[in-house]
């Protein structure tokens, strides 16, 4: 909040949240529209779930050892005594909705998307907020490695459509429940040997889930983690085969990627493929989007054996590196004089709006000169003049502000001029 703001400090927006104001919101709208157009080409449909969910959904879904669940959830007890959480991510909500509505019994493919707010109580900094927005993409019941590659290709296409360049695609496989235990065991042994060099949180993670050490941002822990055994060396035949296929499909798409064996991503549910697209333009929080496969979530929720695959893209991070010039709106400003002029202006505005013209009639600005001044300031494309003479004749003056020309005509004549110019 700026120094001159008259409102009380206690009424300022919550730390880590932000308002998206007119001026910036048009960029969000343009990005959202482009995203929707693109993902719908891949057969995705929007699925809207509630912002609040039972806390257990994330404990079970996102995972009890993840930082998101252990440290970052906005959790409260509601008046009915139930533990509620503001969703920190969307994947568990998608899985829950599928099971609850048995979407798996419908014939259409289970491909869903959503754009909306998520909540994590983390330390706010550039690119990291407490309320942030994600595009979430999920596809269910596709075991084939081709779908892992297809969602990476879709993410790539999305960034290209939006004109985002200079990104890097990182891929990895984190194995499955068959091969990961052996890896975790070895990882635990290695981490145990360097316990003193790890931060206290990572020391705790050794016993709970040593894989989570890779999520730590502390330099010392990162140095150690870089020397830990690589999960890619522990993959079972099935996971190795799957990963090889994913890479071969990425090659088919001619997508440049780097295999990054430490990419385990912060959530507990991933199996086999994980990936991230990072951008050097984002600063420390360089992950633009990330995701992967999760074959066990539905089963763990007590549902059928349906695998999942998806990614989430951070909208704030995306918007911060976009170069979109939203289309400039063409506004018709209706200048009026006196009560009869005002009444006519109201009627005319209704007529023009119903014919698709954006109109503005203001009531506090008196006099034509002042209203012209306002129209100029607002960058109106046209001004329609509604004075006594005009009302009597039923002919109005339309000024084209860019050309400086003025035309007289009936409302219908002038509408035609505006419509012809709008195209
Ligand atoms: P995750 O759900 O942790 O896999 O994150 C997916 C994407 O969401 C990241 O690559 C970021 O772009 C974005 N993201 C995650 N956490 C935040 C946050 N606290 N603030 C802003 N964006 C975030």
XYZ file of C-alpha atoms and ligand atoms in Angstrom:
446
model
C 0.000 0.000 0.000
C 1.447 3.390 -0.952
C 2.220 6.125 1.599
C -0.650 8.351 0.467
C -3.262 5.621 0.812
C -6.048 6.890 3.024
C -7.185 3.420 4.162
C -5.937 2.002 7.434
C -2.816 -0.157 7.399
C -4.707 -3.007 9.040
C -6.986 -3.064 5.995
C -4.115 -3.671 3.541
C -4.010 -6.880 1.492
C -2.615 -9.915 3.335
C 1.145 -10.395 2.936
C 1.938 -12.593 -0.045
C -1.325 -11.782 -1.854
C -1.885 -9.170 -4.497
C -4.584 -7.340 -6.391
C -4.605 -7.629 -10.143
C -5.799 -4.248 -11.328
C -7.260 -3.028 -14.613
C -4.272 -2.401 -16.841
C -2.664 -5.687 -15.794
C -5.800 -7.819 -15.697
C -6.145 -7.562 -19.489
C -2.832 -9.401 -19.805
C -4.154 -12.150 -17.530
C -7.347 -12.339 -19.577
C -5.430 -12.546 -22.862
C -3.125 -15.263 -21.452
C -6.050 -17.218 -20.014
C -7.962 -17.025 -23.306
C -4.907 -18.246 -25.259
C -4.368 -21.087 -22.769
C -8.011 -22.202 -22.961
C -7.967 -22.147 -26.755
C -4.820 -24.247 -26.867
C -5.625 -26.890 -24.239
C -9.056 -27.417 -25.733
C -7.298 -28.388 -28.996
C -5.791 -31.278 -27.020
C -9.224 -32.368 -25.761
C -9.084 -30.885 -22.249
C -12.250 -29.730 -20.497
C -12.489 -27.389 -17.564
C -13.209 -28.945 -14.169
C -13.972 -26.477 -11.368
C -13.561 -27.726 -7.822
C -14.051 -25.843 -4.529
C -11.305 -23.711 -3.005
C -11.788 -25.478 0.334
C -11.309 -29.208 0.728
C -10.979 -31.660 3.617
C -7.429 -31.443 5.016
C -7.037 -35.241 4.671
C -7.319 -34.882 0.888
C -3.938 -33.140 0.733
C -2.368 -35.186 3.502
C -3.190 -38.327 1.544
C -2.791 -36.848 -1.943
C -0.005 -34.270 -1.882
C 1.760 -36.354 0.750
C 2.465 -36.167 4.449
C 6.210 -35.706 4.001
C 6.017 -32.872 1.451
C 6.910 -29.320 2.511
C 3.537 -28.216 1.177
C 1.681 -30.392 3.692
C 4.081 -30.220 6.638
C 4.682 -26.469 6.567
C 2.613 -24.532 4.100
C -1.065 -25.347 4.332
C -3.743 -22.842 5.243
C -5.737 -25.082 7.537
C -8.538 -24.163 9.918
C -11.314 -25.816 11.826
C -14.758 -24.773 10.632
C -17.772 -24.212 12.862
C -18.744 -27.860 12.404
C -15.397 -28.939 13.875
C -14.046 -30.223 10.547
C -10.461 -29.585 9.477
C -10.575 -27.595 6.230
C -7.696 -26.560 3.972
C -7.503 -23.891 1.288
C -6.164 -25.973 -1.595
C -2.371 -25.673 -1.920
C -2.501 -27.431 -5.288
C -5.152 -28.853 -7.558
C -4.271 -32.440 -8.446
C -5.917 -34.053 -5.384
C -9.113 -32.069 -6.044
C -9.248 -33.382 -9.607
C -8.764 -36.964 -8.401
C -11.411 -36.514 -5.713
C -13.917 -35.045 -8.186
C -13.392 -37.965 -10.580
C -14.045 -40.508 -7.863
C -16.962 -38.604 -6.389
C -18.753 -38.203 -9.723
C -17.467 -41.441 -11.263
C -16.152 -39.541 -14.251
C -14.155 -42.689 -14.988
C -17.403 -44.340 -16.071
C -18.083 -41.699 -18.695
C -17.005 -42.504 -22.237
C -15.032 -39.317 -22.880
C -11.292 -39.181 -22.137
C -10.439 -37.854 -18.687
C -8.533 -34.718 -19.647
C -9.171 -31.720 -17.459
C -7.820 -28.245 -16.869
C -8.412 -25.425 -14.449
C -7.017 -21.951 -13.796
C -7.483 -20.574 -10.318
C -6.005 -19.581 -6.955
C -3.923 -21.867 -4.721
C -2.689 -21.090 -1.215
C 0.624 -21.860 0.488
C 2.013 -20.300 3.623
C 5.583 -19.882 2.425
C 7.973 -16.966 2.786
C 6.853 -14.454 0.138
C 9.440 -13.252 -2.355
C 9.591 -12.444 -6.064
C 7.689 -15.241 -7.843
C 6.509 -16.798 -4.584
C 3.176 -15.760 -3.100
C 0.791 -17.051 -0.499
C -2.126 -16.800 -2.863
C -0.993 -17.578 -6.369
C -2.682 -18.917 -9.475
C -2.011 -22.061 -11.394
C -3.054 -23.496 -14.693
C -3.540 -27.126 -13.791
C -3.619 -29.830 -16.451
C -4.433 -33.455 -15.698
C -5.016 -36.529 -17.825
C -6.148 -39.777 -16.263
C -6.094 -43.441 -17.213
C -3.351 -43.218 -19.842
C -0.525 -45.594 -18.953
C 1.259 -45.075 -22.245
C 4.521 -43.087 -22.067
C 3.309 -41.199 -25.154
C 0.952 -39.194 -22.940
C 3.832 -38.108 -20.664
C 5.537 -36.721 -23.761
C 2.325 -35.235 -25.105
C 1.708 -33.085 -22.039
C 5.304 -31.853 -22.181
C 4.762 -31.051 -25.862
C 1.539 -29.232 -24.945
C 3.375 -27.172 -22.309
C 6.007 -26.384 -24.917
C 3.353 -25.387 -27.486
C 1.645 -23.236 -24.880
C 4.802 -21.287 -24.140
C 5.487 -20.868 -27.852
C 1.949 -19.592 -28.459
C 2.438 -17.049 -25.699
C 5.806 -15.983 -27.101
C 7.834 -17.245 -24.109
C 11.351 -18.172 -25.185
C 14.636 -19.049 -23.514
C 13.174 -21.833 -21.368
C 14.772 -25.162 -20.525
C 12.920 -28.469 -20.171
C 14.165 -30.835 -17.463
C 12.980 -34.436 -17.258
C 13.542 -37.320 -14.905
C 12.063 -40.577 -13.695
C 11.531 -41.091 -9.978
C 10.711 -44.776 -10.324
C 7.788 -46.571 -8.782
C 6.835 -48.409 -5.592
C 8.776 -51.432 -6.835
C 12.142 -49.751 -7.395
C 12.095 -46.659 -5.196
C 12.443 -48.393 -1.789
C 15.932 -49.684 -2.695
C 16.913 -46.208 -3.817
C 15.495 -44.588 -0.664
C 17.454 -47.073 1.443
C 20.746 -46.207 -0.264
C 19.921 -42.520 -0.197
C 19.259 -42.735 3.543
C 22.666 -44.408 4.072
C 24.436 -41.696 2.088
C 22.549 -38.885 3.814
C 23.292 -40.440 7.202
C 27.029 -40.240 6.459
C 26.836 -36.484 5.889
C 24.141 -35.776 8.484
C 26.198 -32.996 10.153
C 26.458 -31.117 6.885
C 22.681 -31.035 6.378
C 20.257 -28.480 7.796
C 18.055 -29.597 10.695
C 15.043 -30.006 8.423
C 16.985 -32.285 6.085
C 18.289 -34.241 9.086
C 14.656 -34.887 9.969
C 13.917 -35.875 6.363
C 16.576 -38.651 6.431
C 14.274 -40.869 8.458
C 10.937 -39.673 7.087
C 11.574 -39.463 3.330
C 15.169 -38.847 2.203
C 13.962 -37.964 -1.317
C 12.637 -34.704 0.085
C 16.220 -33.577 0.793
C 16.392 -32.742 -2.930
C 13.707 -30.070 -2.373
C 15.886 -28.154 0.102
C 17.086 -24.739 -1.045
C 19.964 -24.462 1.495
C 23.287 -24.328 -0.400
C 25.055 -26.834 1.875
C 22.249 -29.372 1.444
C 22.232 -28.834 -2.307
C 25.967 -29.480 -2.485
C 25.519 -32.734 -0.612
C 22.454 -33.748 -2.635
C 24.420 -33.281 -5.869
C 26.717 -36.104 -4.699
C 23.943 -38.510 -3.658
C 23.232 -41.591 -5.787
C 21.050 -40.931 -8.836
C 17.586 -42.424 -8.944
C 17.926 -43.120 -12.662
C 20.504 -45.803 -11.762
C 17.960 -47.662 -9.623
C 14.981 -47.837 -11.995
C 13.329 -51.223 -12.494
C 13.041 -52.605 -16.018
C 9.500 -51.279 -16.420
C 10.375 -47.743 -15.285
C 13.542 -47.706 -17.372
C 11.613 -48.824 -20.441
C 8.909 -46.214 -19.762
C 11.444 -43.416 -19.358
C 13.274 -44.428 -22.542
C 9.985 -44.303 -24.436
C 9.108 -40.857 -23.026
C 12.457 -39.529 -24.219
C 12.020 -41.122 -27.634
C 8.626 -39.396 -28.049
C 10.182 -36.091 -26.989
C 12.781 -36.674 -29.696
C 9.965 -37.316 -32.138
C 8.503 -33.919 -31.225
C 12.015 -32.429 -31.554
C 11.796 -31.063 -28.038
C 15.133 -30.197 -26.501
C 15.394 -31.475 -22.923
C 17.968 -32.259 -20.291
C 17.727 -35.327 -18.043
C 18.092 -34.012 -14.493
C 18.386 -36.951 -12.052
C 17.837 -34.748 -9.000
C 14.455 -33.535 -10.227
C 12.156 -35.255 -7.735
C 9.714 -32.303 -7.417
C 8.326 -31.368 -4.041
C 5.208 -33.523 -3.919
C 5.148 -37.115 -2.691
C 2.929 -38.686 -5.300
C 5.076 -38.772 -8.413
C 5.899 -42.089 -10.058
C 8.058 -42.543 -13.146
C 8.144 -39.281 -15.166
C 8.735 -35.872 -13.598
C 9.485 -32.706 -15.522
C 9.903 -29.008 -15.109
C 10.241 -26.059 -17.492
C 12.479 -23.366 -16.074
C 13.217 -19.849 -17.265
C 16.346 -17.793 -16.632
C 14.146 -14.686 -16.691
C 12.376 -15.611 -13.456
C 15.209 -15.173 -10.957
C 15.587 -17.532 -7.986
C 12.085 -19.012 -8.361
C 12.862 -20.214 -11.853
C 10.302 -23.014 -12.318
C 7.601 -21.859 -14.663
C 5.772 -25.164 -14.598
C 6.270 -28.648 -13.305
C 4.537 -31.975 -13.191
C 4.703 -35.640 -13.929
C 3.022 -38.999 -13.599
C 1.273 -40.274 -10.509
C 0.064 -43.837 -10.856
C -1.071 -44.512 -7.292
C -3.144 -41.545 -6.084
C -6.549 -42.894 -7.103
C -5.805 -46.295 -5.556
C -4.583 -44.581 -2.386
C -7.881 -42.682 -2.256
C -9.651 -46.051 -2.233
C -10.699 -45.758 -5.881
C -10.002 -47.853 -8.963
C -6.524 -48.347 -10.400
C -6.458 -45.216 -12.555
C -3.160 -43.524 -13.255
C -2.706 -39.770 -13.634
C -0.381 -37.374 -15.330
C -0.259 -33.606 -15.346
C 1.443 -30.325 -14.691
C 0.838 -26.985 -13.017
C 2.011 -23.675 -14.390
C 2.393 -20.633 -12.155
C 0.329 -17.822 -13.677
C 2.118 -15.002 -11.798
C 5.471 -16.268 -13.036
C 4.135 -16.616 -16.568
C 2.601 -13.122 -16.602
C 5.840 -11.622 -15.267
C 7.722 -12.691 -18.410
C 4.977 -12.177 -20.993
C 5.119 -9.525 -23.646
C 1.456 -9.213 -24.521
C -0.084 -5.954 -25.721
C -3.798 -6.428 -25.129
C -6.065 -5.094 -27.911
C -6.921 -1.460 -27.357
C -10.626 -1.044 -26.742
C -12.656 1.280 -28.944
C -14.919 3.281 -26.693
C -17.784 5.543 -27.680
C -18.089 8.418 -25.196
C -21.567 9.944 -25.149
C -21.420 13.617 -24.176
C -24.737 15.088 -23.117
C -26.196 18.323 -21.789
C -29.107 18.906 -19.399
C -31.756 16.452 -18.248
C -33.192 15.833 -21.745
C -29.644 15.220 -23.050
C -28.950 12.815 -20.209
C -32.146 10.853 -20.894
C -31.358 10.617 -24.599
C -27.757 9.591 -23.808
C -29.060 6.743 -21.624
C -31.335 5.547 -24.427
C -28.602 5.806 -27.031
C -26.045 4.015 -24.854
C -28.484 1.148 -24.450
C -28.991 1.015 -28.216
C -25.256 1.090 -29.005
C -24.340 -1.449 -26.323
C -26.990 -3.849 -27.568
C -25.298 -3.590 -30.922
C -21.905 -4.466 -29.516
C -20.395 -1.007 -29.015
C -18.655 -0.239 -25.730
C -20.186 3.028 -24.476
C -19.475 5.342 -21.636
C -21.888 7.934 -20.246
C -20.665 9.891 -17.227
C -22.931 11.837 -14.972
C -20.645 13.952 -12.830
C -18.920 15.857 -15.645
C -20.913 18.899 -16.751
C -20.543 20.794 -20.025
C -19.417 19.529 -23.432
C -15.899 20.911 -23.074
C -15.248 19.036 -19.867
C -16.774 15.854 -21.298
C -14.574 16.114 -24.393
C -11.627 16.521 -22.033
C -12.614 13.301 -20.263
C -13.100 11.453 -23.581
C -9.632 12.550 -24.635
C -8.084 11.472 -21.373
C -9.763 8.071 -21.580
C -8.604 7.583 -25.154
C -12.174 7.228 -26.492
C -12.331 6.419 -30.203
C -15.475 8.485 -30.742
C -17.569 11.108 -28.998
C -21.296 11.307 -29.646
C -22.770 14.715 -28.966
C -26.274 14.817 -27.534
C -27.477 18.402 -27.049
C -30.846 20.118 -27.396
C -30.556 20.691 -31.159
C -29.531 17.119 -31.801
C -32.457 15.749 -29.824
C -34.916 18.012 -31.665
C -33.598 16.997 -35.101
C -33.028 13.347 -34.222
C -29.579 13.777 -35.787
C -26.433 13.461 -33.707
C -22.834 14.504 -34.204
C -20.209 11.758 -34.076
C -16.631 12.860 -33.694
C -13.876 10.480 -34.731
C -11.189 11.400 -32.204
C -8.214 10.063 -34.154
C -9.213 11.552 -37.518
C -10.659 14.719 -35.995
C -13.655 14.463 -38.350
C -17.286 14.962 -37.384
C -20.298 13.288 -39.026
C -23.981 14.006 -38.560
C -26.547 11.213 -38.688
C -29.308 9.252 -37.048
C -28.374 6.748 -34.359
C -28.637 4.000 -37.003
C -26.325 5.865 -39.458
C -23.729 6.464 -36.789
C -23.894 2.887 -35.509
C -23.072 1.721 -39.031
C -20.047 4.055 -39.195
C -18.787 2.730 -35.875
C -19.372 -0.898 -36.787
C -17.584 -0.465 -40.124
C -14.593 1.098 -38.335
C -14.516 -1.585 -35.623
C -13.847 -4.400 -38.085
P 4.034 -27.176 -7.770
O 2.527 -27.212 -7.574
O 4.772 -26.946 -6.500
O 4.501 -28.325 -8.579
O 4.344 -25.865 -8.628
C 3.963 -25.723 -9.982
C 4.186 -24.288 -10.404
O 3.348 -23.419 -9.625
C 5.589 -23.755 -10.146
O 6.433 -24.075 -11.221
C 5.348 -22.271 -10.038
O 5.289 -21.672 -11.310
C 3.992 -22.190 -9.390
N 4.075 -21.973 -7.924
C 4.216 -22.893 -6.956
N 4.235 -22.307 -5.725
C 4.105 -20.975 -5.945
C 4.045 -19.833 -5.095
N 4.099 -19.940 -3.760
N 3.911 -18.605 -5.666
C 3.835 -18.482 -7.011
N 3.866 -19.524 -7.864
C 4.002 -20.761 -7.350
